[in-house]
Coordinates of C-alpha atoms and ligand atoms in Angstrom, one line a residue:
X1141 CA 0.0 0.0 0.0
X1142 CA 1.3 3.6 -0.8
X1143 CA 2.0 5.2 2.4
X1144 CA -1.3 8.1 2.0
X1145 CA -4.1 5.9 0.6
X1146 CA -5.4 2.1 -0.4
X1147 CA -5.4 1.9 -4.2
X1148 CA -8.5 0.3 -5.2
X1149 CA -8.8 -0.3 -9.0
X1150 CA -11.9 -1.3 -10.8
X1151 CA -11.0 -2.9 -14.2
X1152 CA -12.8 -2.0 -17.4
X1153 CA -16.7 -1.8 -15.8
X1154 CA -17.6 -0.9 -19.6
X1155 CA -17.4 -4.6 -20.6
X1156 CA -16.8 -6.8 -17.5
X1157 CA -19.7 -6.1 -15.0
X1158 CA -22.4 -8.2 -14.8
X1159 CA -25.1 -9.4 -12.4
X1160 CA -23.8 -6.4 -10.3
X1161 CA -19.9 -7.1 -9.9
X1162 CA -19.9 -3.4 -9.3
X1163 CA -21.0 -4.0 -6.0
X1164 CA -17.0 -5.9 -5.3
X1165 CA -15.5 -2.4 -5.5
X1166 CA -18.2 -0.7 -3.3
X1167 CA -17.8 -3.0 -0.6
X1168 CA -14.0 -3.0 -0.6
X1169 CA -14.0 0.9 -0.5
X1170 CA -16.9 0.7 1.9
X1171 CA -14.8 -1.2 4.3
X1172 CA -11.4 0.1 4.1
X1173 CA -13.4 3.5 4.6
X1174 CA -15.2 2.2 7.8
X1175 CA -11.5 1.1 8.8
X1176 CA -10.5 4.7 8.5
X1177 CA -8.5 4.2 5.7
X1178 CA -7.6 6.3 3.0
X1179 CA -9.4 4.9 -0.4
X1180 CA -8.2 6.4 -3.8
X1181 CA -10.7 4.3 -6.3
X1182 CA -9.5 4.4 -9.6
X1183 CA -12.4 2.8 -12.7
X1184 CA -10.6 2.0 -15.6
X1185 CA -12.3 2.0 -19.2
X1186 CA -11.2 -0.4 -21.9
X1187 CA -9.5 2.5 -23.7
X1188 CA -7.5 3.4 -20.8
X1189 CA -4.2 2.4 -19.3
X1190 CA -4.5 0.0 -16.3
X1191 CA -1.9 1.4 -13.7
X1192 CA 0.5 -0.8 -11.8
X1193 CA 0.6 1.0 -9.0
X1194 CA -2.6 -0.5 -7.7
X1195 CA -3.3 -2.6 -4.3
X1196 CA -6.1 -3.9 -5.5
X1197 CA -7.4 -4.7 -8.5
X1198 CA -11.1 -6.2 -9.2
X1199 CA -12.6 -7.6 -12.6
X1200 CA -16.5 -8.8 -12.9
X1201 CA -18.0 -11.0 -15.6
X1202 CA -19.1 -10.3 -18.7
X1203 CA -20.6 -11.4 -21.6
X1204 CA -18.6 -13.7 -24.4
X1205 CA -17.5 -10.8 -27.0
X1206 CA -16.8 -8.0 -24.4
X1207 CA -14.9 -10.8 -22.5
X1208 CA -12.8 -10.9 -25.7
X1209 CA -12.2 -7.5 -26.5
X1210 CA -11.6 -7.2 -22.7
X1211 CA -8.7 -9.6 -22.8
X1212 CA -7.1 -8.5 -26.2
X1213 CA -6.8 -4.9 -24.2
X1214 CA -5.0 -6.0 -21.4
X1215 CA -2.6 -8.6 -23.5
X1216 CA -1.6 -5.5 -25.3
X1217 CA -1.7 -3.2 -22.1
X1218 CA -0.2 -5.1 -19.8
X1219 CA -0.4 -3.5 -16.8
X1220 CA -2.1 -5.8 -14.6
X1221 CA 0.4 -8.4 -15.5
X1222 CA 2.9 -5.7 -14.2
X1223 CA 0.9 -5.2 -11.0
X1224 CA 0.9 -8.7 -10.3
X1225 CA 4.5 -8.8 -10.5
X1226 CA 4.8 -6.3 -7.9
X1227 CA 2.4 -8.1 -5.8
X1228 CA -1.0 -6.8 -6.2
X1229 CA -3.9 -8.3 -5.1
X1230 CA -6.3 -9.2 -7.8
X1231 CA -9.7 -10.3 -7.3
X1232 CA -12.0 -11.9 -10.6
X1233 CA -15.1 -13.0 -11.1
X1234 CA -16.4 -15.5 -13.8
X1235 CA -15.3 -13.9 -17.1
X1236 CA -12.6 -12.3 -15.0
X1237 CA -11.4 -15.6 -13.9
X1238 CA -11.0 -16.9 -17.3
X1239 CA -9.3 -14.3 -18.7
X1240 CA -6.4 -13.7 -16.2
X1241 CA -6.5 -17.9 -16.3
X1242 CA -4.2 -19.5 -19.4
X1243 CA -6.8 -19.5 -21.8
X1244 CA -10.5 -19.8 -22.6
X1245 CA -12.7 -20.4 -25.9
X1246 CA -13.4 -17.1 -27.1
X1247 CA -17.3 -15.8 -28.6
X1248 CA -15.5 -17.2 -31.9
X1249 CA -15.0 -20.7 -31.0
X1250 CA -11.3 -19.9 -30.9
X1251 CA -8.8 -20.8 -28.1
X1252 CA -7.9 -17.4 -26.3
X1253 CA -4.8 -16.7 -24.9
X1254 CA -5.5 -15.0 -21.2
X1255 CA -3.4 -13.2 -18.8
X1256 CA -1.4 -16.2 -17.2
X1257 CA -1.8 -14.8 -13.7
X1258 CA -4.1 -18.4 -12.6
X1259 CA -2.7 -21.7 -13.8
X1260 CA -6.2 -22.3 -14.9
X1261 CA -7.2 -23.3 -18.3
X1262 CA -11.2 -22.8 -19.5
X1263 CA -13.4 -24.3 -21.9
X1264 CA -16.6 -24.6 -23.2
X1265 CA -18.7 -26.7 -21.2
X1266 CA -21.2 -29.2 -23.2
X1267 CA -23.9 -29.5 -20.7
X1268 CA -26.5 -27.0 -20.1
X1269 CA -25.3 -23.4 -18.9
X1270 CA -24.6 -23.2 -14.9
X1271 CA -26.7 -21.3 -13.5
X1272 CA -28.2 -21.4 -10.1
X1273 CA -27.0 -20.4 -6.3
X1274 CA -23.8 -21.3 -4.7
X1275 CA -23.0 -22.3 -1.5
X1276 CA -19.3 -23.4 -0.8
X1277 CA -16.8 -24.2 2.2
X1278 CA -13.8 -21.9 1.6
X1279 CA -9.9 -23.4 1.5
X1280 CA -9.4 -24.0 4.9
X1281 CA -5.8 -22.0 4.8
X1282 CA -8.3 -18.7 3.9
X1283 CA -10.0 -19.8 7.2
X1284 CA -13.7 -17.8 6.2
X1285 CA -17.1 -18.9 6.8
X1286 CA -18.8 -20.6 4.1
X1287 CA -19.7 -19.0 1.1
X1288 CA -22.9 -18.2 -0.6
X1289 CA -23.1 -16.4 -4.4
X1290 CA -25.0 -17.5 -8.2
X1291 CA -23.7 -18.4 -11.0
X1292 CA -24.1 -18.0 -14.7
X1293 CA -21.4 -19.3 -17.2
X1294 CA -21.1 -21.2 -20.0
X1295 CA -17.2 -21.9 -19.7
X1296 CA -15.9 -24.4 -17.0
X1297 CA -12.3 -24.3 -15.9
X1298 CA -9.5 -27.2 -15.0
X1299 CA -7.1 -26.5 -12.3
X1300 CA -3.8 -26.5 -12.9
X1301 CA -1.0 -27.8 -10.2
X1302 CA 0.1 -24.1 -9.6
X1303 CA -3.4 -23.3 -8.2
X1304 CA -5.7 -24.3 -5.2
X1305 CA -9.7 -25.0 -5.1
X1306 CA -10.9 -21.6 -3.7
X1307 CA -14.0 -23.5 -2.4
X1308 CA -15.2 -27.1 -2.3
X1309 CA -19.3 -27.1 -3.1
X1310 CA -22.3 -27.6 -1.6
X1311 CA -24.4 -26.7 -3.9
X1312 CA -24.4 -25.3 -7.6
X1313 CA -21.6 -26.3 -10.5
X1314 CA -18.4 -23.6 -9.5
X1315 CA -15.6 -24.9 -12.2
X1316 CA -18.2 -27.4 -14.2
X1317 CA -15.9 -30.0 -14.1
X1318 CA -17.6 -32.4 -11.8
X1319 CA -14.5 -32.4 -9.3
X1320 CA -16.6 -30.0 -6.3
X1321 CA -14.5 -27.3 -6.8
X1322 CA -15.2 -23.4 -7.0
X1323 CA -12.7 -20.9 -8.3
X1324 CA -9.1 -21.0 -7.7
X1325 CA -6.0 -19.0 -6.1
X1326 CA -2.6 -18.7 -6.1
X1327 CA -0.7 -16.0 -3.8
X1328 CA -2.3 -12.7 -4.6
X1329 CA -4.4 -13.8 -7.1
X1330 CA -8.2 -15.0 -6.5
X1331 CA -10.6 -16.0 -9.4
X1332 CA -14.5 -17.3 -8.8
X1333 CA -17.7 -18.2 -10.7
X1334 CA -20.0 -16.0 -7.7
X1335 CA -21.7 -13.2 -8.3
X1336 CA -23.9 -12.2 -5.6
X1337 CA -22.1 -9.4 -5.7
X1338 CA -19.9 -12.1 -4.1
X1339 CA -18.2 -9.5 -1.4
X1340 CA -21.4 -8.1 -0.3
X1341 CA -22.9 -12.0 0.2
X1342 CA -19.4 -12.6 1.9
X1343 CA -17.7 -9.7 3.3
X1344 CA -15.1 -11.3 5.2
X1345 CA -13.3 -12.3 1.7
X1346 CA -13.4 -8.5 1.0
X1347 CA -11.8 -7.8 4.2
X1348 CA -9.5 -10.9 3.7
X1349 CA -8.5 -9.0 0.4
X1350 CA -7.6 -5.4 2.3
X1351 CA -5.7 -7.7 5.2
X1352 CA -3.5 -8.9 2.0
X1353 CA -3.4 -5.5 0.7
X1354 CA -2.3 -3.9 4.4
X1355 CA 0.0 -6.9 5.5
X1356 CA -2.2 -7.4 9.1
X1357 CA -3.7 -10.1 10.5
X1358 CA -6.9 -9.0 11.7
X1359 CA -8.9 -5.6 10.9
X1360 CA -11.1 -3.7 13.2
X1361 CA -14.5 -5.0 14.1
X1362 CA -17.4 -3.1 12.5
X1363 CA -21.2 -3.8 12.4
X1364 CA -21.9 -6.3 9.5
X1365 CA -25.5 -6.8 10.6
X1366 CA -26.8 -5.8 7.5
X1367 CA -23.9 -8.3 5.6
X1368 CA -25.0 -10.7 8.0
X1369 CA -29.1 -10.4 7.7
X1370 CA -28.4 -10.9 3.4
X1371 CA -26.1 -13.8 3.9
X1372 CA -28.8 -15.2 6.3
X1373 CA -31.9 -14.8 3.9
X1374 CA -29.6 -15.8 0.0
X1375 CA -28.7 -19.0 1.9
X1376 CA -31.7 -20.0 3.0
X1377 CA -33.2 -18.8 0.0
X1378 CA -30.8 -21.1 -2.2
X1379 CA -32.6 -23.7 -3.9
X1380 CA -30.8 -26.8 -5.8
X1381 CA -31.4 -26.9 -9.5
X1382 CA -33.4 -29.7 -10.4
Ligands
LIG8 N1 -18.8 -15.5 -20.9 C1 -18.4 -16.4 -19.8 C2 -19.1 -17.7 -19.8 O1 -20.3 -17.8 -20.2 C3 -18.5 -15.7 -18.5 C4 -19.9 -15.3 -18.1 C5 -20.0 -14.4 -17.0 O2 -19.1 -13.6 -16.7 N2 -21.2 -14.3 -16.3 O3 -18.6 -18.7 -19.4

């Protein structure tokens, strides 16, 4: 972190923000606010430069062509590749996750090269779309209560050795590859299939993202009954597909 202010950056919302990703960066600037912290949000459009300079960085979803145009932008501008070399912490969501993953089938049908920041390959699933609600026990080395979220892809993504499950289901389809997993990390970088918006449903990963950013342990209490009265009512709302 810079020594005035916590460098939120909110990557292209013109193309990846779906199913109200938005709501990621509001709650992380929410709560580093409520921490009295400094927050210097930066939104980046697709026809800007992604600084490097960030702490953290958030990506949402998005449909399949603006998820291609969105990744042949940041091959070519390379910043967050940058930014993860100096440590940042980057948090993705569903077509965020498979672009800074290895690759994913493009809106063409064509293998797309991604960002290489996940060992994480995507493709096209051939059953039905996933869609549906999410509930899932986080890695145990994150050490978070479970987590709740929905779903809405196409795409379904394999693992690679360099990467850990983020989650292991209970219900919904997460990667689509039929191995109970959801999402992956590795270091500073997280990538999962919840929307929700996913920080909002589970603000103790958004505070697990400013610990990363601050280097602390633990962050002051605040009052989360609000977090805690949606989290209560989404997972007992959460039906299994049938
Ligand atoms: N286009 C991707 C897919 O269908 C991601 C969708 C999304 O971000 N909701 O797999």
């Amino acid at each position: 972190m810079s020594e005035s202010s916590l460098r939120v950056v909110w990557v292209y919302p013109d193309l990846l923000s779906t199913y109200g990703d938005q709501g990621n960066v509001l709650v992380v600037e929410r709560r580093a606010r409520r921490r009295g912290l400094t927050v210097d949000r930066v939104d980046v459009r697709s026809d800007e430069r992604v600084p490097t300079s960030g702490d953290i960085y958030l990506i949402g979803g998005g449909e399949d062509r603006p998820q291609r145009l969105a990744t042949e932008r940041l091959r070519r501008d390379g910043g967050l590749e940058r930014a993860a070399g100096n440590g940042a912490i980057i948090f993705t969501v569903c077509a965020g996750y498979q672009i800074v993953g290895n690759e994913f089938i493009n809106d063409l049908g064509e293998r797309e090269p991604g960002l290489g920041l996940l060992d994480v390959a995507s493709t096209r699933g051939t059953e039905d779309r996933c869609v549906g609600d999410v509930i899932a026990d986080i890695d145990e080395r994150l050490g978070l209560p479970q987590l709740t979220g929905f779903e809405n892809h196409q795409g379904i993504t394999h693992l690679g050795p360099g990467v850990r499950p983020l989650a292991r289901l209970r219900m919904g389809r997460g990667n689509g590859t039929g191995d109970g997993t959801e999402g992956a990390w590795q270091e500073t970088v997280f990538g999962t299939y919840m929307h929700g918006p996913v920080l909002a449903r589970n603000p103790q990963l958004a505070d697990l993202l400013l610990k990363l950013a601050l280097d602390v342990n633990a962050l002051p209490p605040i009052d989360d009954r609000w977090y805690e009265a949606l989290r209560a009512e989404r997972m007992a709302a959460a039906v299994q597909p049938g």
